[in-house]
XYZ file of C-alpha atoms in Angstrom:
607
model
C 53.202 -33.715 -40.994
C 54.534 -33.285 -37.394
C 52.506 -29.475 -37.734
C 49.211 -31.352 -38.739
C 49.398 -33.721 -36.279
C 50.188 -31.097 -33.720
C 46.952 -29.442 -34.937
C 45.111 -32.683 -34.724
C 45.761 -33.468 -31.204
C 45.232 -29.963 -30.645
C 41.407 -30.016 -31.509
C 40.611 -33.171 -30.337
C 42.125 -32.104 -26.444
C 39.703 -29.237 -27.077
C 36.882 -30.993 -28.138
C 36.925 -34.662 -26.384
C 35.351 -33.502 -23.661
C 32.674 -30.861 -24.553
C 31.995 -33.708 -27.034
C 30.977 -36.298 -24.758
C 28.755 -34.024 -22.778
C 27.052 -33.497 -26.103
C 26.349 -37.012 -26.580
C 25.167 -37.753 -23.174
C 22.704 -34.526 -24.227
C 21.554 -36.176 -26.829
C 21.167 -39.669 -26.015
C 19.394 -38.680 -22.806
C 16.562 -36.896 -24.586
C 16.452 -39.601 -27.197
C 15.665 -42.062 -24.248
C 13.307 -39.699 -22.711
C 11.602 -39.226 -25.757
C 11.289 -42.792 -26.348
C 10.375 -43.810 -22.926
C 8.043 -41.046 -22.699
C 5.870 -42.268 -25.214
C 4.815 -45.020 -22.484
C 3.791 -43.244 -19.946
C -0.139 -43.344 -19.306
C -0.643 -40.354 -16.573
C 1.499 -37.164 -15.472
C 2.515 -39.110 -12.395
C 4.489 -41.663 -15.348
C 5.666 -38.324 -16.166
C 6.768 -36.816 -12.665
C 8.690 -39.884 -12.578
C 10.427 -39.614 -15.585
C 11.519 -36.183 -15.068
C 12.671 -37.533 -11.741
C 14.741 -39.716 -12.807
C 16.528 -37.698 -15.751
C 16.675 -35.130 -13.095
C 20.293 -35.733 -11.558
C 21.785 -36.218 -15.327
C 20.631 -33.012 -16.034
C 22.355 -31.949 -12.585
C 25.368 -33.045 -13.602
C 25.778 -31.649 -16.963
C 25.412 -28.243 -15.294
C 27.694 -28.539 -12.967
C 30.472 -29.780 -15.444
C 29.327 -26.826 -17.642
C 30.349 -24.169 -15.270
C 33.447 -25.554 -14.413
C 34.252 -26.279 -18.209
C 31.958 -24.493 -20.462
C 30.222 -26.862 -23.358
C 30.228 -25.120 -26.768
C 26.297 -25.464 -27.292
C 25.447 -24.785 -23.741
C 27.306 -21.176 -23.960
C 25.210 -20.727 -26.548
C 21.998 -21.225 -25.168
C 23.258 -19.465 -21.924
C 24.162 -16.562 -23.635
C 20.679 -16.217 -25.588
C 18.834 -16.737 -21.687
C 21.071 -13.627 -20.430
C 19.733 -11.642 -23.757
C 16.072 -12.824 -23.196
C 16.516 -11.905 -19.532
C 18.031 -8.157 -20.899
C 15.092 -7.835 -23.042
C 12.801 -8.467 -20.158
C 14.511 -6.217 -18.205
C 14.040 -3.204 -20.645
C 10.521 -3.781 -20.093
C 10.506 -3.102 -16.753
C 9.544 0.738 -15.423
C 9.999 2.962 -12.652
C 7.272 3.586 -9.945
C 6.237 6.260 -7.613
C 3.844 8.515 -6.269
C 2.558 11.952 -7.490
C 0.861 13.445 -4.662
C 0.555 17.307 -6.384
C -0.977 16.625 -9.331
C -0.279 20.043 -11.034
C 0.645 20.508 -13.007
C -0.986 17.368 -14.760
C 1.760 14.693 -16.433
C 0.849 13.249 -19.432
C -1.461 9.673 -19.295
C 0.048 6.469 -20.314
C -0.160 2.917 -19.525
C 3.412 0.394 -19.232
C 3.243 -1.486 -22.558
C 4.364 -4.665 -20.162
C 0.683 -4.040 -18.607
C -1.307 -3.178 -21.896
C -0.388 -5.711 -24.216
C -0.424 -8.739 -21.431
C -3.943 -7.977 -20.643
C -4.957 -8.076 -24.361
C -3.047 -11.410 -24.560
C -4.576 -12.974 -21.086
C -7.759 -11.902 -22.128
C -7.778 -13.637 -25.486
C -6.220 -16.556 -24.047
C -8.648 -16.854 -21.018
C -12.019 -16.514 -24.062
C -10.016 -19.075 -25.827
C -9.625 -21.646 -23.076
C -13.064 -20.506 -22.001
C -14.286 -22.716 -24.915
C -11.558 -25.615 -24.996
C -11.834 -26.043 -21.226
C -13.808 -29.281 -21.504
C -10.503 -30.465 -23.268
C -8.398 -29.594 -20.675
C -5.800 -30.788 -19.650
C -5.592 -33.905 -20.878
C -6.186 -32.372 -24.501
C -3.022 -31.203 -24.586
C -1.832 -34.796 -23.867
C -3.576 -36.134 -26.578
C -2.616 -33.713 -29.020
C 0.885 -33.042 -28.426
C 1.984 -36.458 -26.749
C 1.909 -37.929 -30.069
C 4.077 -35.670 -31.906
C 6.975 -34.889 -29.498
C 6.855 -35.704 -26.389
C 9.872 -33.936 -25.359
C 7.316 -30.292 -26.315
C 4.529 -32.084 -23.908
C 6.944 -32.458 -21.181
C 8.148 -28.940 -21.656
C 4.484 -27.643 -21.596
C 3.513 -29.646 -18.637
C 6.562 -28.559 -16.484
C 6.138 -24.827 -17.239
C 2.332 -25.366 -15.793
C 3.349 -27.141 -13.058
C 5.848 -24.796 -12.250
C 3.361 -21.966 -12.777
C 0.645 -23.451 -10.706
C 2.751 -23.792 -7.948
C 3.926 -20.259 -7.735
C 0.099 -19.074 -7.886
C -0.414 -21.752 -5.407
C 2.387 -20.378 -3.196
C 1.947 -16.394 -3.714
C -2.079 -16.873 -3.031
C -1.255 -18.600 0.075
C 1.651 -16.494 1.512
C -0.595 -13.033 0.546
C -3.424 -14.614 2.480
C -1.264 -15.539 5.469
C 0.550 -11.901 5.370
C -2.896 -10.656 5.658
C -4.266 -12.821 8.270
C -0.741 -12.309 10.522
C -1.125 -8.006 10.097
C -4.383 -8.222 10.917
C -3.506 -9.650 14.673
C -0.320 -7.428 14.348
C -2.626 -4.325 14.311
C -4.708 -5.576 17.246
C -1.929 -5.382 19.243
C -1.767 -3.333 22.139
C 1.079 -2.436 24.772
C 4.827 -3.482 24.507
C 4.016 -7.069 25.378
C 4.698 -10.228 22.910
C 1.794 -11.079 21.195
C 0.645 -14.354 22.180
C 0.953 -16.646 18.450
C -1.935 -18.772 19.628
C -5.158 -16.819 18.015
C -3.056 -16.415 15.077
C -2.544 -20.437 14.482
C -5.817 -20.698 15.022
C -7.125 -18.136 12.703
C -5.011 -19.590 9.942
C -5.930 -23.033 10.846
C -9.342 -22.293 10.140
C -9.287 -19.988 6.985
C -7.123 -22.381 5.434
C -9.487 -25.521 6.971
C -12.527 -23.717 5.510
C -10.854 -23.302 2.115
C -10.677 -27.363 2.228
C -13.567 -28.248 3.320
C -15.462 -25.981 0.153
C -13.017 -28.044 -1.781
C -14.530 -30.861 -0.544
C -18.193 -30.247 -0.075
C -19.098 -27.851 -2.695
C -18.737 -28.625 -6.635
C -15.319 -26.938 -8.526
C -17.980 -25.243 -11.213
C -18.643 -23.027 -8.567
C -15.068 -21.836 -8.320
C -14.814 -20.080 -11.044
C -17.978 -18.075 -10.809
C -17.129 -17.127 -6.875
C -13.716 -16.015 -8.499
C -15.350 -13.479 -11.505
C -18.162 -12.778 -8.523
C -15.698 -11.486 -6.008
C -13.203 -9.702 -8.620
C -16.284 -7.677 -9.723
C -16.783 -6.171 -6.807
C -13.007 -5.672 -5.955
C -13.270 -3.555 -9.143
C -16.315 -2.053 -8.352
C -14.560 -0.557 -5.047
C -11.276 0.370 -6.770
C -13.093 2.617 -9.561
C -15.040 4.590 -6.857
C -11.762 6.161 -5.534
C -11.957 9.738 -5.131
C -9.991 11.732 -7.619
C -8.073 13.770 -5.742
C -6.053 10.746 -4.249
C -2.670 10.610 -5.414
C -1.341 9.855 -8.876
C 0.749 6.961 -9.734
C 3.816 8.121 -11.816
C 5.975 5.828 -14.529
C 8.768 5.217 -16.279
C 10.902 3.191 -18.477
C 13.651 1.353 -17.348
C 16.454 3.800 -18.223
C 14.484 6.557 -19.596
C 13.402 10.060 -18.478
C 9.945 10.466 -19.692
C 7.594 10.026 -17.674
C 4.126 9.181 -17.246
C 1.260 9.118 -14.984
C -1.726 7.199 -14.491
C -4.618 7.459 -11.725
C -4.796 4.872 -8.709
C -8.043 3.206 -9.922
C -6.656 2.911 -13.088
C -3.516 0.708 -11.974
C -5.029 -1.368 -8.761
C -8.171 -2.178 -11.686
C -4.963 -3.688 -13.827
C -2.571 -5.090 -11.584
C -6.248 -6.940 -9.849
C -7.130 -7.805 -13.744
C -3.455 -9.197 -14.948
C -3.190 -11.208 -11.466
C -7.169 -12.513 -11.981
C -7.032 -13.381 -15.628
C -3.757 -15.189 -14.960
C -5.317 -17.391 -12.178
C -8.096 -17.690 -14.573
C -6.135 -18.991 -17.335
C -4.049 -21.378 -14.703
C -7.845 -22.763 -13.412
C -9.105 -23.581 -17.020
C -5.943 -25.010 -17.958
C -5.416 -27.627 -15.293
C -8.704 -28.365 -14.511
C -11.511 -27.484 -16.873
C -12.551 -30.652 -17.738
C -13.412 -31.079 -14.048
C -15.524 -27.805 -13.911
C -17.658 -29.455 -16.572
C -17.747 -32.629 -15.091
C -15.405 -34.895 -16.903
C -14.032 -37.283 -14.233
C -11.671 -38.796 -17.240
C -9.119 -35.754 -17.072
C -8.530 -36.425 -13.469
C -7.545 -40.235 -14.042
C -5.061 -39.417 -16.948
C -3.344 -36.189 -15.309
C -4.002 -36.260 -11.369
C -1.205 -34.145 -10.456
C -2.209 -31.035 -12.479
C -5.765 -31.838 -11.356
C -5.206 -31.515 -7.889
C -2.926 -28.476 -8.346
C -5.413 -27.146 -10.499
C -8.454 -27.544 -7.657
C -5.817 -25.983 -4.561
C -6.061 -22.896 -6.328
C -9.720 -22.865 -7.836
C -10.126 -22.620 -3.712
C -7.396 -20.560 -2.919
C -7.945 -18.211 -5.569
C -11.792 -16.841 -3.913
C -10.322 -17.092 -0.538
C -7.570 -14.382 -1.640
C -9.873 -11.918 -2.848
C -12.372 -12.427 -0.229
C -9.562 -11.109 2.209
C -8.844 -8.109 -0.437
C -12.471 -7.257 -1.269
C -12.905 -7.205 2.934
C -9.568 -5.393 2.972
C -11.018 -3.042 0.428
C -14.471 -1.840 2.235
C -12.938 -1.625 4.917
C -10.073 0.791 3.814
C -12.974 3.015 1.931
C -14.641 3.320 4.768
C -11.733 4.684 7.017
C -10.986 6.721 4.034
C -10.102 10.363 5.657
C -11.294 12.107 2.603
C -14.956 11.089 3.559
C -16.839 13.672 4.882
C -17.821 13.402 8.300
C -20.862 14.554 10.133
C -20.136 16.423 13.349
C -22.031 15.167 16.325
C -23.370 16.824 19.585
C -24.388 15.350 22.578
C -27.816 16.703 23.355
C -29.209 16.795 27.260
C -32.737 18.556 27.206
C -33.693 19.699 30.558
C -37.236 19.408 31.554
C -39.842 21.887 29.705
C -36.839 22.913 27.260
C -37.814 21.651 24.303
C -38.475 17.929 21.871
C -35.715 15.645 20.889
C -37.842 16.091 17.580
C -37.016 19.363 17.017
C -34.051 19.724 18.442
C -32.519 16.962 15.644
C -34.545 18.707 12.720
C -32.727 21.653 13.921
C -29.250 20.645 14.322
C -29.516 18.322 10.615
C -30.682 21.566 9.391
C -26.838 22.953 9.886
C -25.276 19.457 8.978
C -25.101 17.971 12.108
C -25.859 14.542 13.831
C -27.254 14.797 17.635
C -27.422 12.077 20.404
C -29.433 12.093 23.215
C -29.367 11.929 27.058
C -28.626 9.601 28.686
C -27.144 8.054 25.698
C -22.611 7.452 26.444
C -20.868 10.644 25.357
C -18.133 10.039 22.767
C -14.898 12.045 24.039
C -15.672 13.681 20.298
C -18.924 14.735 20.920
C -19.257 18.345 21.410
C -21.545 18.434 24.324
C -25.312 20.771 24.716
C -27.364 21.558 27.457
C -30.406 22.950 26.625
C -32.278 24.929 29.574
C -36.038 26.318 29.829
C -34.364 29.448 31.063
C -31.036 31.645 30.188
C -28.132 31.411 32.443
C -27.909 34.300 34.980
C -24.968 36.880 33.905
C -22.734 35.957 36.988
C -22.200 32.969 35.533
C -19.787 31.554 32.969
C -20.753 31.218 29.879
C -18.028 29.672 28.299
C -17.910 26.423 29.903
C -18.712 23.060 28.524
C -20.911 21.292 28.103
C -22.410 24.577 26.615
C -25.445 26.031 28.464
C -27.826 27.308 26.373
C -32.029 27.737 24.898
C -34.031 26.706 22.367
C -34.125 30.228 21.396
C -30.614 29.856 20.429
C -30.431 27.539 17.952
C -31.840 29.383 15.551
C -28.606 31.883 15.474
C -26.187 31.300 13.213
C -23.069 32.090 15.777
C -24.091 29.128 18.262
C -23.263 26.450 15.173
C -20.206 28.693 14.649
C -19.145 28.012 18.311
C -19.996 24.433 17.661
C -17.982 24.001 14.894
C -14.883 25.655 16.171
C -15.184 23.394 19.674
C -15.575 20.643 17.870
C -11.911 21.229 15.673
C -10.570 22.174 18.715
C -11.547 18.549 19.950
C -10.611 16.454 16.664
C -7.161 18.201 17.484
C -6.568 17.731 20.996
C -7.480 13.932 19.772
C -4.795 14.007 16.888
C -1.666 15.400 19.252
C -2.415 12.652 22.125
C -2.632 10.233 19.394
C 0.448 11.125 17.750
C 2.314 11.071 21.177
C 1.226 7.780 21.748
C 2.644 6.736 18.444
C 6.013 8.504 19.143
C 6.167 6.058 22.392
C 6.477 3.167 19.878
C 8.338 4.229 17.904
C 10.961 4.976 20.676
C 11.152 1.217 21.359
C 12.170 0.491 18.059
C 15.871 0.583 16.919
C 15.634 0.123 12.729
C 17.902 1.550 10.723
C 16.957 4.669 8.932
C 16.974 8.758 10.648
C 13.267 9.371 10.673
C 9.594 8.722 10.478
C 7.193 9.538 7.672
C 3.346 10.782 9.183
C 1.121 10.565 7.147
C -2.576 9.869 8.875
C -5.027 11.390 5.717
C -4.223 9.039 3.474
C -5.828 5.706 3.359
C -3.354 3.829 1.485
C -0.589 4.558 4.514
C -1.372 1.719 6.787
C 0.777 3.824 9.894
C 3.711 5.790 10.839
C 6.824 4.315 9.116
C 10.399 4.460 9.087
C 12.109 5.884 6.047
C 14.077 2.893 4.830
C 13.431 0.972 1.927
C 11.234 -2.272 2.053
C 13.584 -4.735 3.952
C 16.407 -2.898 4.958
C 15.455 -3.092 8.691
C 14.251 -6.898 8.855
C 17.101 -7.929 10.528
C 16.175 -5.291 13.254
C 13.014 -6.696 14.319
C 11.636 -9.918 15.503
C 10.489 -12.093 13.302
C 6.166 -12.243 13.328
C 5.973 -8.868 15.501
C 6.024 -6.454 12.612
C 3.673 -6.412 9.981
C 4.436 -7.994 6.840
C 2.200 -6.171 3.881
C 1.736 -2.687 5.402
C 5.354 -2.329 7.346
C 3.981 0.432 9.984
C 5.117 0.818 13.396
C 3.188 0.759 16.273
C -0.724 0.573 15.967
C -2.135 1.428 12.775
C -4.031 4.919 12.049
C -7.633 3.336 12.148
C -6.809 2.306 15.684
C -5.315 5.941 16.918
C -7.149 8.795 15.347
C -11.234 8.124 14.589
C -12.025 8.877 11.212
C -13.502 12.498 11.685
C -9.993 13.101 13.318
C -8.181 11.832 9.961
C -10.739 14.058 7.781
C -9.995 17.117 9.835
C -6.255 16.401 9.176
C -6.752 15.680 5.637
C -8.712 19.509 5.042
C -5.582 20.855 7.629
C -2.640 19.552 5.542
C -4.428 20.181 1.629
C -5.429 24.149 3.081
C -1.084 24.038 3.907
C -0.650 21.959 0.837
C 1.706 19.591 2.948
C 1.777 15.900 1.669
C 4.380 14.464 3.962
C 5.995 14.812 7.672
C 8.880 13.849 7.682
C 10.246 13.699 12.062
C 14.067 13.103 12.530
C 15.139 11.024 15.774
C 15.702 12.150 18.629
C 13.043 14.611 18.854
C 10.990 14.747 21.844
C 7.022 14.810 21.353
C 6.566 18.459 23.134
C 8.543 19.843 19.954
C 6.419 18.330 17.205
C 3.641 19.380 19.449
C 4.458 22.739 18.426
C 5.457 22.028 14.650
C 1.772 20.720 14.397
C 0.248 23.761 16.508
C 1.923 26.039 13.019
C 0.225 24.140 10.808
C -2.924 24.458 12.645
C -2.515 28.360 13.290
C -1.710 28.973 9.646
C -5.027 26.909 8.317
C -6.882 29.311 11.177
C -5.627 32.216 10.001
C -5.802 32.154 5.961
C -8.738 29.694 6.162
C -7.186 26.778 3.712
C -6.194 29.717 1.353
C -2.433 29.796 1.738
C 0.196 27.185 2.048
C 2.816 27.088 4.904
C 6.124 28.654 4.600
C 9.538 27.770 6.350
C 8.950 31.552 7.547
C 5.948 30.379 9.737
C 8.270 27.650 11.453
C 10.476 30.383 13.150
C 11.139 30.795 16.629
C 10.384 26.833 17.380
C 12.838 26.150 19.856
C 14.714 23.099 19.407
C 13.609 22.582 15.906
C 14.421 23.014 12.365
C 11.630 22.559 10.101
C 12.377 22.917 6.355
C 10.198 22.318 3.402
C 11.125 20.555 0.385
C 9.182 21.078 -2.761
C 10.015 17.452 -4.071
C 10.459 17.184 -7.865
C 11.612 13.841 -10.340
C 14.990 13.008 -9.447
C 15.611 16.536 -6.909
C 16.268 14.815 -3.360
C 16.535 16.898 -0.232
C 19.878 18.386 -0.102
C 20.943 20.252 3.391
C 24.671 20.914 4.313
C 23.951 19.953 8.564
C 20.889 17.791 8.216
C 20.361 14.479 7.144
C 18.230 13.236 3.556
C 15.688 10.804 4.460
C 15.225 8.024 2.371
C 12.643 7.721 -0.626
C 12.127 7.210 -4.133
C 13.597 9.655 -6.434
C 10.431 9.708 -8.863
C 8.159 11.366 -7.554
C 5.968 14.611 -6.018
C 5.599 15.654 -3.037
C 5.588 19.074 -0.783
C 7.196 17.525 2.078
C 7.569 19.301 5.971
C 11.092 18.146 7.087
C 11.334 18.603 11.153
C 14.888 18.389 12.238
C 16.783 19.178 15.411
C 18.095 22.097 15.340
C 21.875 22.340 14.549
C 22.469 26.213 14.711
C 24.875 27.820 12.804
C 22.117 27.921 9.607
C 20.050 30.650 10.048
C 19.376 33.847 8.135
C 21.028 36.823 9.608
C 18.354 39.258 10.191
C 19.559 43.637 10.579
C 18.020 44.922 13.452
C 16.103 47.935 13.478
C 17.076 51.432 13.355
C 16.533 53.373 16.793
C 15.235 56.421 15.100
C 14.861 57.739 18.821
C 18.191 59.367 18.773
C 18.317 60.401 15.157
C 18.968 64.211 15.120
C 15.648 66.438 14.083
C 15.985 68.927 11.530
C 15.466 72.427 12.122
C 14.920 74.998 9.979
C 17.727 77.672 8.806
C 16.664 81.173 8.212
C-alpha cells in the first residue's frame, strides 16, 4: 500500500501541473470557438485574437520553463517540419567559364511551387468574385477555429508582401541617390525624403483615383515586359550554378532562366495574395469590403504596391541592358572639314562604310572621340604627321591603314579612360575602413553594380554609416555606369575574355601606380596574341612591388598561398581569377643563370 501510494503521489506531482495548462488549452479554444461564431466582420475577429492573445503568451512562457507533455510534442514535429524545409534548400553561385558545360537542372523547391502557384492563381482566377468573404461563409460555419487559422496565415502573409514590396522599393529609391553621389561629402537626406514621399504619395493617390480592376492588369502588363528583358540576355553571361543542401552534385542553369523564375514565383505569389483578399473588389462587389475590411484594405496596399515594385525593376532592367558592356559599340570620330575638302555627306557614307559613327564641326568633342581633320591639300613633309587631331585628305579614306590608325587611337583612348577611372575609384575606396583584405573589379559585367569589398553580405555594416552605402548593390564609391562610358566597359569586356580573366582581385595597401602596371600586362598580352591566348603568372614578372597570381577557381578549391592572404567568396563556383598582392619576397622561382660560353676552352684538332 505505502509503495502504491508512493507511486500515486508520484504521478500526480508530475502531472498536476502540465495538466492544468492542458485544460486552460482547451477551454480557451472552446470559448474562442464559441464566441467566434458571433463575430460579424474580421475586425470582430482581430479582436478576438486580441484578446486570447496574452493567454496564449502565457502558456508559452510556462512551457519553456516547464515543458507541457502535448506542447513537446507539437514542438518537436515544428523542428522536423523546419528540418524538412531545410533539406530543400540549395547552394548558389556563379559559373563564369562555362566549359566545360555542367549538366541543366532546375531546384525542385522552384519547379514544383510554380506548378502549384500557377494552378492556384487559375483557380482563384475564377472564385475571385467569392473572395474573401467566401471563405467566411464556407468555413465559418464548420469550425471556426480552421477560419481563424486561415485568416491569420493571410494576414500574416499579406503583411510580409506588404513589407518586402515596400522596403525593395525604398532600397531602390535610397541607391539610386547613393550612386549620384559625388565627392567625400554627406549626402544631403533631403531629395531622398522627398523622392520617397512622392513615389509612395503617387502609389496612394492611384489607389484612390483609379479603379482596383486595373491593378491586376498593370501587374501581368509590367511583369511581361520584365520577362521580356530578362530572356533577351546574351548567352555568354555567366551561368548560375546549384546545389542541394548537403550534396555534391551539382547543377547549372542560365541567368534568364532563374531571374524569369524567381520574377514568376515572387509575381504569382502577389497574384494569388491580390485575388485572395480582394477579388470581390476587382469585380465590383462592395459587400466583401463591409464583412472583411481589414483583409480588404491589406489586400488594395499591395494591388498598388505590387505595379509600383516592378515599375522600379522593369526601369532598373532597361536601364542595366543598356549599360550592358557586352553591347557592341560604334566607334566615333570627330570630323572638322576644312573648306573645299570634301561633304559631310560623303565623308559619313564613308566612315559607316568601316563601322563607324562621325560628328561634325563645330559640334562638342567627346574626350572619346578620336578626332579628324580633313584638308584640301597634304601636309608638307617637315611636318608631323603623327599628331592629333589627325591631319589628313579625302584621298585617304579610302585606304584601309587610316581606319587601322583609327581604331588603334581610339583603344588607346577607351584605355587611358579606364586607368583614370579606376584611380579615381581606388581614392574611395581608401576612405573606407570595412573589414575584409581586398577589392573585387569587375567593370564588364552588368550585373556588378561597382567595385566591392570581399566580405560577405553584412559583415562590414557596422563599419559604415548608416544610409551612405548602398543597400541592394553594396559597391563602393560611384558605380561603373558613372566612371567608365559604356564603349570603355565593352573594350574591357573583349580585353579580359581575349586573357580569359573573370575577376581582379586588389589586396590593400597597394598604391594605384602598381595596378597601373598589372592592367598595362593585360593590355600588352591582348596586343600581342590578338585575344588568342590567355595570361599567364609568367607575363606578371618583373612588376615591382607586386605579386600577381592566378587562380583557376574550381567547386569547393579556394585560393591557397603560404605568405598571402585568401579573399573571401563562395566556395561553389568558377572563375579564372587575377590575384594582385604585395609582394612578400622570399616566393619566387629560382631561375640558373646562363652559361658564359665566352671562356669555354675551343677545341683543336690532334694530329
Amino acid at each position: 500500500m505505502n509503495l502504491l501510494a508512493r507511486a500515486i503521489l508520484g504521478l500526480r506531482k508530475r502531472t498536476t501541473a502540465g495538466l492544468g495548462v492542458v485544460v486552460l488549452i482547451v477551454c480557451t479554444l472552446i470559448a474562442l470557438e464559441i464566441l467566434g461564431r458571433r463575430s460579424t466582420s474580421d475586425l470582430h475577429d482581430l479582436l478576438a485574437l486580441a484578446a486570447m492573445m496574452p493567454i496564449f503568451m502565457l502558456i508559452v512562457a510556462y512551457h519553456k520553463r516547464t515543458p507541457v507533455a502535448g506542447l513537446a510534442v507539437l514542438t518537436e514535429l515544428g523542428h522536423r517540419a523546419l528540418d524538412a524545409v531545410k533539406g530543400l534548400t540549395f547552394q548558389m553561385g556563379l559559373d563564369f567559364r562555362g566549359e566545360p558545360r555542367v549538366k541543366r537542372g532546375l531546384p525542385p523547391i522552384i519547379r514544383w511551387p510554380l506548378f502549384v502557384m500557377f494552378g492556384a492563381v487559375t483557380l482563384l482566377a475564377v472564385l475571385s468574385p467569392q473572395m474573401p468573404h467566401g471563405i467566411r461563409t464556407v468555413v465559418m460555419p464548420v469550425t471556426y477555429l480552421g477560419y481563424l487559422v486561415l485568416l491569420v496565415g493571410l494576414w500574416v502573409a499579406l503583411a510580409l508582401a506588404i513589407l518586402l514590396v515596400a522596403f525593395v522599393s525604398l532600397a531602390i529609391i535610397h541607391d539610386t541617390f547613393v550612386h549620384r553621389q559625388h565627392g567625400a561629402r554627406k549626402r544631403p537626406r533631403l531629395g531622398l525624403s522627398a523622392a520617397v514621399a512622392i513615389w509612395f504619395g503617387m502609389l496612394a493617390m492611384l489607389g484612390v483615383w483609379v479603379p482596383l480592376r486595373f491593378a491586376p492588369i498593370l501587374c501581368l502588363a509590367l511583369g511581361a515586359a520584365y520577362m521580356l528583358g530578362a530572356l533577351t540576355v546574351r548567352r555568354f553571361v555567366v551561368q548560375i550554378l546549384w546545389r542541394p543542401y548537403q550534396s555534391i552534385k551539382v547543377r547549372s542553369m542560365t541567368w534568364s532562366r532563374w531571374v524569369s523564375c524567381q520574377f514568376m514565383l515572387i509575381g504569382l505569389s502577389v497574384l494569388a495574395l491580390i485575388l485572395t483578399s480582394c477579388g470581390a473588389l476587382i469585380h465590383g462587389d462592395e459587400l466583401a469590403y463591409n464583412v472583411m475590411p481589414l483583409t480588404c484594405l491589406l489586400g488594395a496596399f499591395l494591388s498598388w504596391l505590387g505595379p509600383g515594385l516592378l515599375a522600379l525593376l522593369c526601369t532598373m532592367t532597361v536601364l542595366s541592358r543598356r549599360r550592358d558592356p557586352s553591347r557592341h559599340a560604334v566607334p566615333v570620330a570627330h570630323v572638322t572639314i576644312h573648306r573645299d575638302a570634301s561633304s559631310q555627306s560623303e565623308v559619313r557614307r564613308l566612315f559607316a562604310r568601316r563601322g563607324w559613327k562621325t560628328s561634325f564641326a563645330p559640334a562638342l568633342v567627346n574626350p572619346l572621340d578620336v578626332r579628324v581633320e580633313i584638308a584640301a591639300e597634304s601636309l608638307p613633309l617637315d611636318r608631323p604627321s603623327d599628331q592629333w587631331p589627325l591631319i589628313i585628305t579625302r584621298d585617304d579614306l579610302d585606304r584601309d591603314g587610316l581606319f587601322v590608325r583609327l581604331s588603334r587611337r581610339d583603344e588607346i583612348q577607351k584605355r587611358r579612360r579606364f586607368l583614370s577611372g579606376l584611380e579615381t575609384l581606388m581614392k574611395h575606396a581608401k576612405r573606407r575602413s570595412d573589414s575584409g583584405c581586398g577589392y573585387w573589379l569587375s567593370p564588364q559585367y552588368w550585373f556588378v553594380a561597382g567595385l566591392m569589398r570581399d566580405t560577405k553580405p553584412g559583415e562590414d555594416e557596422a563599419d559604415s554609416e548608416l544610409g551612405e552605402s548602398p543597400i541592394l548593390s553594396a559597391c563602393i564609391g560611384p558605380p561603373y555606369h558613372r566612371i567608365f562610358p559604356q564603349s570603355v566597359r565593352k573594350h574591357l569586356f573583349d580585353v579580359l575574355r581575349g586573357t580569359e580573366i573573370d575577376l581582379i582581385f586588389i589586396e590593400d595597401g597597394i598604391g594605384y601606380k602598381k595596378i597601373r602596371r598589372a592592367i598595362r600586362v593585360l593590355f600588352e598580352v591582348f596586343d600581342v596574341h590578338g585575344g588568342r591566348r590567355r595570361a599567364e603568372d609568367i607575363d606578371f614578372r618583373g612588376l615591382p612591388g607586386l605579386r600577381a597570381m592566378i587562380h583557376d577557381f574550381q567547386f569547393d578549391d579556394p585560393f591557397k598561398a603560404k605568405d598571402y592572404p585568401e579573399p573571401k567568396y563562395d566556395f561553389l563556383g568558377r572563375a579564372r581569377i587575377l590575384h594582385i598582392f604585395r609582394d612578400r619576397g622570399g616566393d619566387e622561382e629560382l631561375i640558373e643563370p646562363p652559361f658564359d660560353y665566352d671562356r669555354q676552352p675551343a677545341p683543336f684538332a690532334v694530329c
